[in-house]
Amino acid sequence: MKNLAEILERINKARIGEEVKLIAVSKNVTTKEVLELFNQGQMSFGENRVQELKNKKEILSNLPIDWHFLGRLQSNKINQLISLRPTLWQSCDSLKSALEVDKRLDYNLDCLLQINSANEDTKSGISADSAIDEFLSIKENCKFLRPIGVMSIGAHVDDMKTIERSFEITHKIYENLKAHGAKICSMGMSSDFELAIKCGSNMVRLGSILY
Ligand SMILES: *Cc1c(COP(=O)(O)O)cnc(C)c1O
């Protein structure tokens, strides 16, 4: 296990302005490793499978951990996700899935709109061109689901310029949505978080680098 303080220092060094929140992605590690990070002061964790989120949340239910859901949401898992009351659903990728979740909710749930800013076929997320309209439609049409920002995965390439471009596209959308309640710009993973922060991210999701 790496030193959490060291990673937090790198996050702080990269930032230009506001604070950047770290979400520790625990999808490939055990609850023991989550506990070790928690004991170093990390409170927010992310999972990309509903079942795994449920397992870890139940085992660690006595701890005040914020759980974020970051993965593709299959429609047969919606009820389960809702019953887990995640702190933030980061991977809402369309008005359609927003409505499906919203009609089953009976409490307010915050979400981020996932944007496929690198336009990659393999990735979920709304295209950059429709992101603003989609965000506004979700806001207008959902009773309990509240869009509070955007999430994106950087372009899956080696060229840093291309990755930077994808972060800039997401950040521009975020800037435009601030007037409509957007507060979170979630971008940056282990391989590109410093670049994402330079491009205006205020939430990074780190997995492999932490363990
Ligand atoms: C796995 C995952 C991460 C963390 O990725 P690392 O490269 O391990 O830091 C971040 N965001 C999402 C959506 C993920 O699925």
PDB file of C-alpha atoms and ligand atoms in Angstrom:
ATOM      1  CA  MET A   1       0.000   0.000   0.000  1.00  0.00           C
ATOM      2  CA  LYS A   2       1.305   3.417  -1.013  1.00  0.00           C
ATOM      3  CA  ASN A   3       1.310   6.323   1.298  1.00  0.00           C
ATOM      4  CA  LEU A   4      -1.991   8.167   1.004  1.00  0.00           C
ATOM      5  CA  ALA A   5      -0.375  11.384   2.220  1.00  0.00           C
ATOM      6  CA  GLU A   6       2.040  11.272  -0.699  1.00  0.00           C
ATOM      7  CA  ILE A   7      -0.797  11.031  -3.226  1.00  0.00           C
ATOM      8  CA  LEU A   8      -2.725  13.810  -1.498  1.00  0.00           C
ATOM      9  CA  GLU A   9       0.371  15.973  -1.733  1.00  0.00           C
ATOM     10  CA  ARG A  10       0.624  15.334  -5.477  1.00  0.00           C
ATOM     11  CA  ILE A  11      -3.047  16.276  -5.852  1.00  0.00           C
ATOM     12  CA  ASN A  12      -2.488  19.483  -3.928  1.00  0.00           C
ATOM     13  CA  LYS A  13       0.618  20.381  -5.891  1.00  0.00           C
ATOM     14  CA  ALA A  14      -1.217  20.034  -9.193  1.00  0.00           C
ATOM     15  CA  ARG A  15      -4.168  22.177  -8.274  1.00  0.00           C
ATOM     16  CA  ILE A  16      -4.443  25.754  -9.415  1.00  0.00           C
ATOM     17  CA  GLY A  17      -7.441  26.884  -7.458  1.00  0.00           C
ATOM     18  CA  GLU A  18     -10.162  25.177  -5.518  1.00  0.00           C
ATOM     19  CA  GLU A  19      -9.791  22.023  -3.484  1.00  0.00           C
ATOM     20  CA  VAL A  20      -9.741  18.664  -5.266  1.00  0.00           C
ATOM     21  CA  LYS A  21     -11.558  15.759  -3.668  1.00  0.00           C
ATOM     22  CA  LEU A  22     -10.111  12.269  -3.833  1.00  0.00           C
ATOM     23  CA  ILE A  23     -12.368   9.283  -4.409  1.00  0.00           C
ATOM     24  CA  ALA A  24     -10.488   6.064  -3.722  1.00  0.00           C
ATOM     25  CA  VAL A  25     -11.670   3.500  -6.256  1.00  0.00           C
ATOM     26  CA  SER A  26     -11.760   0.139  -4.509  1.00  0.00           C
ATOM     27  CA  LYS A  27     -13.100  -2.046  -7.329  1.00  0.00           C
ATOM     28  CA  ASN A  28     -10.028  -4.271  -7.481  1.00  0.00           C
ATOM     29  CA  VAL A  29      -9.198  -4.513  -3.801  1.00  0.00           C
ATOM     30  CA  THR A  30     -10.573  -6.163  -0.698  1.00  0.00           C
ATOM     31  CA  THR A  31     -12.358  -4.593   2.245  1.00  0.00           C
ATOM     32  CA  LYS A  32      -9.140  -5.003   4.198  1.00  0.00           C
ATOM     33  CA  GLU A  33      -7.427  -2.532   1.879  1.00  0.00           C
ATOM     34  CA  VAL A  34     -10.390  -0.164   2.090  1.00  0.00           C
ATOM     35  CA  LEU A  35     -10.076  -0.316   5.859  1.00  0.00           C
ATOM     36  CA  GLU A  36      -6.359   0.452   5.704  1.00  0.00           C
ATOM     37  CA  LEU A  37      -7.008   3.565   3.637  1.00  0.00           C
ATOM     38  CA  PHE A  38      -9.898   4.558   5.897  1.00  0.00           C
ATOM     39  CA  ASN A  39      -7.583   4.302   8.873  1.00  0.00           C
ATOM     40  CA  GLN A  40      -5.277   6.775   7.137  1.00  0.00           C
ATOM     41  CA  GLY A  41      -8.185   9.219   6.862  1.00  0.00           C
ATOM     42  CA  GLN A  42      -9.755   8.432   3.471  1.00  0.00           C
ATOM     43  CA  MET A  43     -13.565   8.642   3.721  1.00  0.00           C
ATOM     44  CA  SER A  44     -14.804   8.496   0.101  1.00  0.00           C
ATOM     45  CA  PHE A  45     -14.674   5.342  -1.978  1.00  0.00           C
ATOM     46  CA  GLY A  46     -15.931   4.336  -5.405  1.00  0.00           C
ATOM     47  CA  GLU A  47     -17.112   1.052  -6.887  1.00  0.00           C
ATOM     48  CA  ASN A  48     -18.159   0.182 -10.423  1.00  0.00           C
ATOM     49  CA  ARG A  49     -20.307  -2.873  -9.682  1.00  0.00           C
ATOM     50  CA  VAL A  50     -23.500  -2.726  -7.664  1.00  0.00           C
ATOM     51  CA  GLN A  51     -23.007  -6.143  -6.102  1.00  0.00           C
ATOM     52  CA  GLU A  52     -19.470  -5.314  -4.995  1.00  0.00           C
ATOM     53  CA  LEU A  53     -20.630  -1.993  -3.589  1.00  0.00           C
ATOM     54  CA  LYS A  54     -23.262  -3.859  -1.588  1.00  0.00           C
ATOM     55  CA  ASN A  55     -20.749  -6.403  -0.256  1.00  0.00           C
ATOM     56  CA  LYS A  56     -18.223  -3.829   0.872  1.00  0.00           C
ATOM     57  CA  LYS A  57     -20.813  -1.440   2.236  1.00  0.00           C
ATOM     58  CA  GLU A  58     -22.383  -4.189   4.335  1.00  0.00           C
ATOM     59  CA  ILE A  59     -19.088  -5.440   5.717  1.00  0.00           C
ATOM     60  CA  LEU A  60     -17.964  -1.906   6.580  1.00  0.00           C
ATOM     61  CA  SER A  61     -21.393  -0.641   7.634  1.00  0.00           C
ATOM     62  CA  ASN A  62     -20.151   0.590  10.999  1.00  0.00           C
ATOM     63  CA  LEU A  63     -17.835   3.121   9.308  1.00  0.00           C
ATOM     64  CA  PRO A  64     -18.901   6.573   8.061  1.00  0.00           C
ATOM     65  CA  ILE A  65     -17.750   5.939   4.469  1.00  0.00           C
ATOM     66  CA  ASP A  66     -19.188   7.821   1.469  1.00  0.00           C
ATOM     67  CA  TRP A  67     -19.787   5.356  -1.340  1.00  0.00           C
ATOM     68  CA  HIS A  68     -19.799   6.496  -4.967  1.00  0.00           C
ATOM     69  CA  PHE A  69     -21.085   4.415  -7.844  1.00  0.00           C
ATOM     70  CA  LEU A  70     -19.013   4.789 -11.032  1.00  0.00           C
ATOM     71  CA  GLY A  71     -19.924   1.915 -13.288  1.00  0.00           C
ATOM     72  CA  ARG A  72     -22.319   1.005 -16.036  1.00  0.00           C
ATOM     73  CA  LEU A  73     -25.742   0.543 -14.450  1.00  0.00           C
ATOM     74  CA  GLN A  74     -27.714  -2.430 -15.760  1.00  0.00           C
ATOM     75  CA  SER A  75     -31.459  -1.931 -15.475  1.00  0.00           C
ATOM     76  CA  ASN A  76     -31.848  -5.065 -13.347  1.00  0.00           C
ATOM     77  CA  LYS A  77     -29.517  -3.507 -10.756  1.00  0.00           C
ATOM     78  CA  ILE A  78     -31.292  -0.184 -10.357  1.00  0.00           C
ATOM     79  CA  ASN A  79     -33.376  -1.180  -7.324  1.00  0.00           C
ATOM     80  CA  GLN A  80     -30.353  -2.608  -5.584  1.00  0.00           C
ATOM     81  CA  LEU A  81     -28.305   0.527  -6.193  1.00  0.00           C
ATOM     82  CA  ILE A  82     -31.123   2.714  -4.875  1.00  0.00           C
ATOM     83  CA  SER A  83     -31.441   0.625  -1.725  1.00  0.00           C
ATOM     84  CA  LEU A  84     -27.725   1.159  -1.054  1.00  0.00           C
ATOM     85  CA  ARG A  85     -28.194   4.943  -0.907  1.00  0.00           C
ATOM     86  CA  PRO A  86     -24.892   5.894  -2.543  1.00  0.00           C
ATOM     87  CA  THR A  87     -23.536   9.374  -1.851  1.00  0.00           C
ATOM     88  CA  LEU A  88     -23.136  10.080  -5.553  1.00  0.00           C
ATOM     89  CA  TRP A  89     -24.047   8.248  -8.754  1.00  0.00           C
ATOM     90  CA  GLN A  90     -21.224   9.410 -10.985  1.00  0.00           C
ATOM     91  CA  SER A  91     -22.075   7.470 -14.119  1.00  0.00           C
ATOM     92  CA  CYS A  92     -25.514   8.621 -15.235  1.00  0.00           C
ATOM     93  CA  ASP A  93     -25.120   8.438 -19.003  1.00  0.00           C
ATOM     94  CA  SER A  94     -28.458   9.494 -20.472  1.00  0.00           C
ATOM     95  CA  LEU A  95     -31.833  11.050 -19.784  1.00  0.00           C
ATOM     96  CA  LYS A  96     -33.317   7.602 -20.352  1.00  0.00           C
ATOM     97  CA  SER A  97     -31.392   5.944 -17.520  1.00  0.00           C
ATOM     98  CA  ALA A  98     -31.901   9.011 -15.335  1.00  0.00           C
ATOM     99  CA  LEU A  99     -35.672   8.644 -15.750  1.00  0.00           C
ATOM    100  CA  GLU A 100     -35.519   4.920 -15.051  1.00  0.00           C
ATOM    101  CA  VAL A 101     -33.725   5.563 -11.779  1.00  0.00           C
ATOM    102  CA  ASP A 102     -35.812   8.590 -10.874  1.00  0.00           C
ATOM    103  CA  LYS A 103     -39.148   6.796 -11.104  1.00  0.00           C
ATOM    104  CA  ARG A 104     -37.959   4.250  -8.531  1.00  0.00           C
ATOM    105  CA  LEU A 105     -36.416   6.745  -6.108  1.00  0.00           C
ATOM    106  CA  ASP A 106     -38.101   7.963  -2.965  1.00  0.00           C
ATOM    107  CA  TYR A 107     -35.255  10.136  -1.702  1.00  0.00           C
ATOM    108  CA  ASN A 108     -33.046  12.765  -3.325  1.00  0.00           C
ATOM    109  CA  LEU A 109     -30.016  11.314  -5.065  1.00  0.00           C
ATOM    110  CA  ASP A 110     -27.178  13.385  -6.529  1.00  0.00           C
ATOM    111  CA  CYS A 111     -25.696  12.327  -9.842  1.00  0.00           C
ATOM    112  CA  LEU A 112     -23.098  13.361 -12.392  1.00  0.00           C
ATOM    113  CA  LEU A 113     -23.626  13.181 -16.113  1.00  0.00           C
ATOM    114  CA  GLN A 114     -20.950  10.991 -17.676  1.00  0.00           C
ATOM    115  CA  ILE A 115     -19.538  12.554 -20.825  1.00  0.00           C
ATOM    116  CA  ASN A 116     -17.746  10.600 -23.507  1.00  0.00           C
ATOM    117  CA  SER A 117     -15.618  13.596 -24.439  1.00  0.00           C
ATOM    118  CA  ALA A 118     -13.022  11.551 -26.314  1.00  0.00           C
ATOM    119  CA  ASN A 119     -15.831  10.105 -28.447  1.00  0.00           C
ATOM    120  CA  GLU A 120     -14.747   6.503 -27.945  1.00  0.00           C
ATOM    121  CA  ASP A 121     -17.045   3.654 -29.000  1.00  0.00           C
ATOM    122  CA  THR A 122     -16.005   1.492 -26.078  1.00  0.00           C
ATOM    123  CA  LYS A 123     -17.025   4.051 -23.479  1.00  0.00           C
ATOM    124  CA  SER A 124     -20.407   4.897 -22.106  1.00  0.00           C
ATOM    125  CA  GLY A 125     -21.450   8.474 -21.695  1.00  0.00           C
ATOM    126  CA  ILE A 126     -23.256  11.159 -23.568  1.00  0.00           C
ATOM    127  CA  SER A 127     -21.530  12.889 -26.464  1.00  0.00           C
ATOM    128  CA  ALA A 128     -20.061  16.299 -25.727  1.00  0.00           C
ATOM    129  CA  ASP A 129     -22.448  17.907 -28.217  1.00  0.00           C
ATOM    130  CA  SER A 130     -25.587  16.806 -26.391  1.00  0.00           C
ATOM    131  CA  ALA A 131     -24.270  17.032 -22.810  1.00  0.00           C
ATOM    132  CA  ILE A 132     -25.687  20.438 -21.907  1.00  0.00           C
ATOM    133  CA  ASP A 133     -29.180  19.718 -23.249  1.00  0.00           C
ATOM    134  CA  GLU A 134     -29.183  16.314 -21.596  1.00  0.00           C
ATOM    135  CA  PHE A 135     -28.126  17.750 -18.229  1.00  0.00           C
ATOM    136  CA  LEU A 136     -30.885  20.360 -18.400  1.00  0.00           C
ATOM    137  CA  SER A 137     -33.497  17.751 -19.372  1.00  0.00           C
ATOM    138  CA  ILE A 138     -32.496  15.538 -16.456  1.00  0.00           C
ATOM    139  CA  LYS A 139     -32.754  18.496 -14.131  1.00  0.00           C
ATOM    140  CA  GLU A 140     -36.148  19.453 -15.477  1.00  0.00           C
ATOM    141  CA  ASN A 141     -37.702  16.002 -15.724  1.00  0.00           C
ATOM    142  CA  CYS A 142     -36.492  14.221 -12.619  1.00  0.00           C
ATOM    143  CA  LYS A 143     -38.171  14.611  -9.286  1.00  0.00           C
ATOM    144  CA  PHE A 144     -35.598  13.010  -6.975  1.00  0.00           C
ATOM    145  CA  LEU A 145     -32.481  12.711  -9.097  1.00  0.00           C
ATOM    146  CA  ARG A 146     -30.358  15.838  -8.979  1.00  0.00           C
ATOM    147  CA  PRO A 147     -27.583  16.407 -11.520  1.00  0.00           C
ATOM    148  CA  ILE A 148     -24.770  18.278  -9.773  1.00  0.00           C
ATOM    149  CA  GLY A 149     -21.920  17.979 -12.253  1.00  0.00           C
ATOM    150  CA  VAL A 150     -20.093  15.996 -14.874  1.00  0.00           C
ATOM    151  CA  MET A 151     -17.799  12.975 -14.961  1.00  0.00           C
ATOM    152  CA  SER A 152     -15.460  11.840 -17.680  1.00  0.00           C
ATOM    153  CA  ILE A 153     -12.772   9.265 -18.336  1.00  0.00           C
ATOM    154  CA  GLY A 154      -9.774  10.728 -20.200  1.00  0.00           C
ATOM    155  CA  ALA A 155      -9.049   9.586 -23.737  1.00  0.00           C
ATOM    156  CA  HIS A 156      -7.578   6.092 -23.760  1.00  0.00           C
ATOM    157  CA  VAL A 157      -4.400   6.939 -25.674  1.00  0.00           C
ATOM    158  CA  ASP A 158      -0.743   7.580 -24.876  1.00  0.00           C
ATOM    159  CA  ASP A 159      -0.644  11.030 -26.378  1.00  0.00           C
ATOM    160  CA  MET A 160      -1.024  13.524 -23.518  1.00  0.00           C
ATOM    161  CA  LYS A 161      -2.264  16.263 -25.881  1.00  0.00           C
ATOM    162  CA  THR A 162      -5.244  14.136 -26.878  1.00  0.00           C
ATOM    163  CA  ILE A 163      -6.006  13.333 -23.243  1.00  0.00           C
ATOM    164  CA  GLU A 164      -5.709  17.003 -22.356  1.00  0.00           C
ATOM    165  CA  ARG A 165      -8.096  17.923 -25.167  1.00  0.00           C
ATOM    166  CA  SER A 166     -10.713  15.485 -23.813  1.00  0.00           C
ATOM    167  CA  PHE A 167     -10.396  17.004 -20.324  1.00  0.00           C
ATOM    168  CA  GLU A 168     -10.725  20.510 -21.732  1.00  0.00           C
ATOM    169  CA  ILE A 169     -13.925  19.561 -23.530  1.00  0.00           C
ATOM    170  CA  THR A 170     -15.427  18.166 -20.315  1.00  0.00           C
ATOM    171  CA  HIS A 171     -14.308  21.177 -18.298  1.00  0.00           C
ATOM    172  CA  LYS A 172     -15.850  23.605 -20.777  1.00  0.00           C
ATOM    173  CA  ILE A 173     -19.194  21.825 -20.461  1.00  0.00           C
ATOM    174  CA  TYR A 174     -18.852  21.978 -16.679  1.00  0.00           C
ATOM    175  CA  GLU A 175     -18.191  25.738 -16.827  1.00  0.00           C
ATOM    176  CA  ASN A 176     -21.331  26.188 -18.913  1.00  0.00           C
ATOM    177  CA  LEU A 177     -23.392  24.147 -16.484  1.00  0.00           C
ATOM    178  CA  LYS A 178     -22.262  25.978 -13.346  1.00  0.00           C
ATOM    179  CA  ALA A 179     -25.113  28.450 -13.794  1.00  0.00           C
ATOM    180  CA  HIS A 180     -27.477  25.467 -13.684  1.00  0.00           C
ATOM    181  CA  GLY A 181     -26.186  23.950 -10.475  1.00  0.00           C
ATOM    182  CA  ALA A 182     -23.085  22.027 -11.533  1.00  0.00           C
ATOM    183  CA  LYS A 183     -20.545  21.882  -8.712  1.00  0.00           C
ATOM    184  CA  ILE A 184     -18.468  18.823  -9.494  1.00  0.00           C
ATOM    185  CA  CYS A 185     -16.116  18.166 -12.401  1.00  0.00           C
ATOM    186  CA  SER A 186     -14.966  14.574 -11.843  1.00  0.00           C
ATOM    187  CA  MET A 187     -12.039  13.658 -14.059  1.00  0.00           C
ATOM    188  CA  GLY A 188      -8.608  12.141 -13.607  1.00  0.00           C
ATOM    189  CA  MET A 189      -7.500   8.579 -12.823  1.00  0.00           C
ATOM    190  CA  SER A 190      -4.155   7.094 -11.761  1.00  0.00           C
ATOM    191  CA  SER A 191      -2.400   7.712 -15.061  1.00  0.00           C
ATOM    192  CA  ASP A 192      -3.659  11.223 -15.777  1.00  0.00           C
ATOM    193  CA  PHE A 193      -4.929  12.884 -12.601  1.00  0.00           C
ATOM    194  CA  GLU A 194      -2.366  15.685 -12.483  1.00  0.00           C
ATOM    195  CA  LEU A 195      -3.229  16.695 -16.034  1.00  0.00           C
ATOM    196  CA  ALA A 196      -6.950  16.495 -15.227  1.00  0.00           C
ATOM    197  CA  ILE A 197      -6.474  18.790 -12.234  1.00  0.00           C
ATOM    198  CA  LYS A 198      -4.581  21.296 -14.376  1.00  0.00           C
ATOM    199  CA  CYS A 199      -7.562  21.238 -16.731  1.00  0.00           C
ATOM    200  CA  GLY A 200      -9.941  22.132 -13.894  1.00  0.00           C
ATOM    201  CA  SER A 201     -11.004  18.866 -12.284  1.00  0.00           C
ATOM    202  CA  ASN A 202     -12.187  19.161  -8.681  1.00  0.00           C
ATOM    203  CA  MET A 203     -12.674  15.420  -8.091  1.00  0.00           C
ATOM    204  CA  VAL A 204     -10.223  12.663  -9.011  1.00  0.00           C
ATOM    205  CA  ARG A 205     -10.995   8.939  -8.946  1.00  0.00           C
ATOM    206  CA  LEU A 206      -7.872   6.976  -8.163  1.00  0.00           C
ATOM    207  CA  GLY A 207      -7.579   3.211  -8.031  1.00  0.00           C
ATOM    208  CA  SER A 208      -4.368   1.381  -8.895  1.00  0.00           C
ATOM    209  CA  ILE A 209      -1.974   4.114  -7.735  1.00  0.00           C
ATOM    210  CA  LEU A 210      -3.273   3.862  -4.165  1.00  0.00           C
ATOM    211  CA  TYR A 211      -2.607   0.182  -3.572  1.00  0.00           C
TER     212      TYR A 211
HETATM  213  C1  LIG B   1     -11.436   1.966 -12.311  1.00  0.00           C
HETATM  214  C2  LIG B   1     -11.942   3.323 -12.431  1.00  0.00           C
HETATM  215  C3  LIG B   1     -11.185   4.412 -11.969  1.00  0.00           C
HETATM  216  C4  LIG B   1      -9.811   4.256 -11.334  1.00  0.00           C
HETATM  217  O1  LIG B   1      -8.896   3.832 -12.305  1.00  0.00           O
HETATM  218  P1  LIG B   1      -7.323   3.697 -11.978  1.00  0.00           P
HETATM  219  O2  LIG B   1      -6.688   3.765 -13.315  1.00  0.00           O
HETATM  220  O3  LIG B   1      -7.132   2.397 -11.289  1.00  0.00           O
HETATM  221  O4  LIG B   1      -6.939   4.860 -11.127  1.00  0.00           O
HETATM  222  C5  LIG B   1     -11.737   5.666 -12.096  1.00  0.00           C
HETATM  223  N1  LIG B   1     -12.955   5.868 -12.654  1.00  0.00           N
HETATM  224  C6  LIG B   1     -13.699   4.853 -13.126  1.00  0.00           C
HETATM  225  C7  LIG B   1     -15.021   5.147 -13.730  1.00  0.00           C
HETATM  226  C8  LIG B   1     -13.218   3.554 -13.025  1.00  0.00           C
HETATM  227  O5  LIG B   1     -13.965   2.543 -13.504  1.00  0.00           O
END
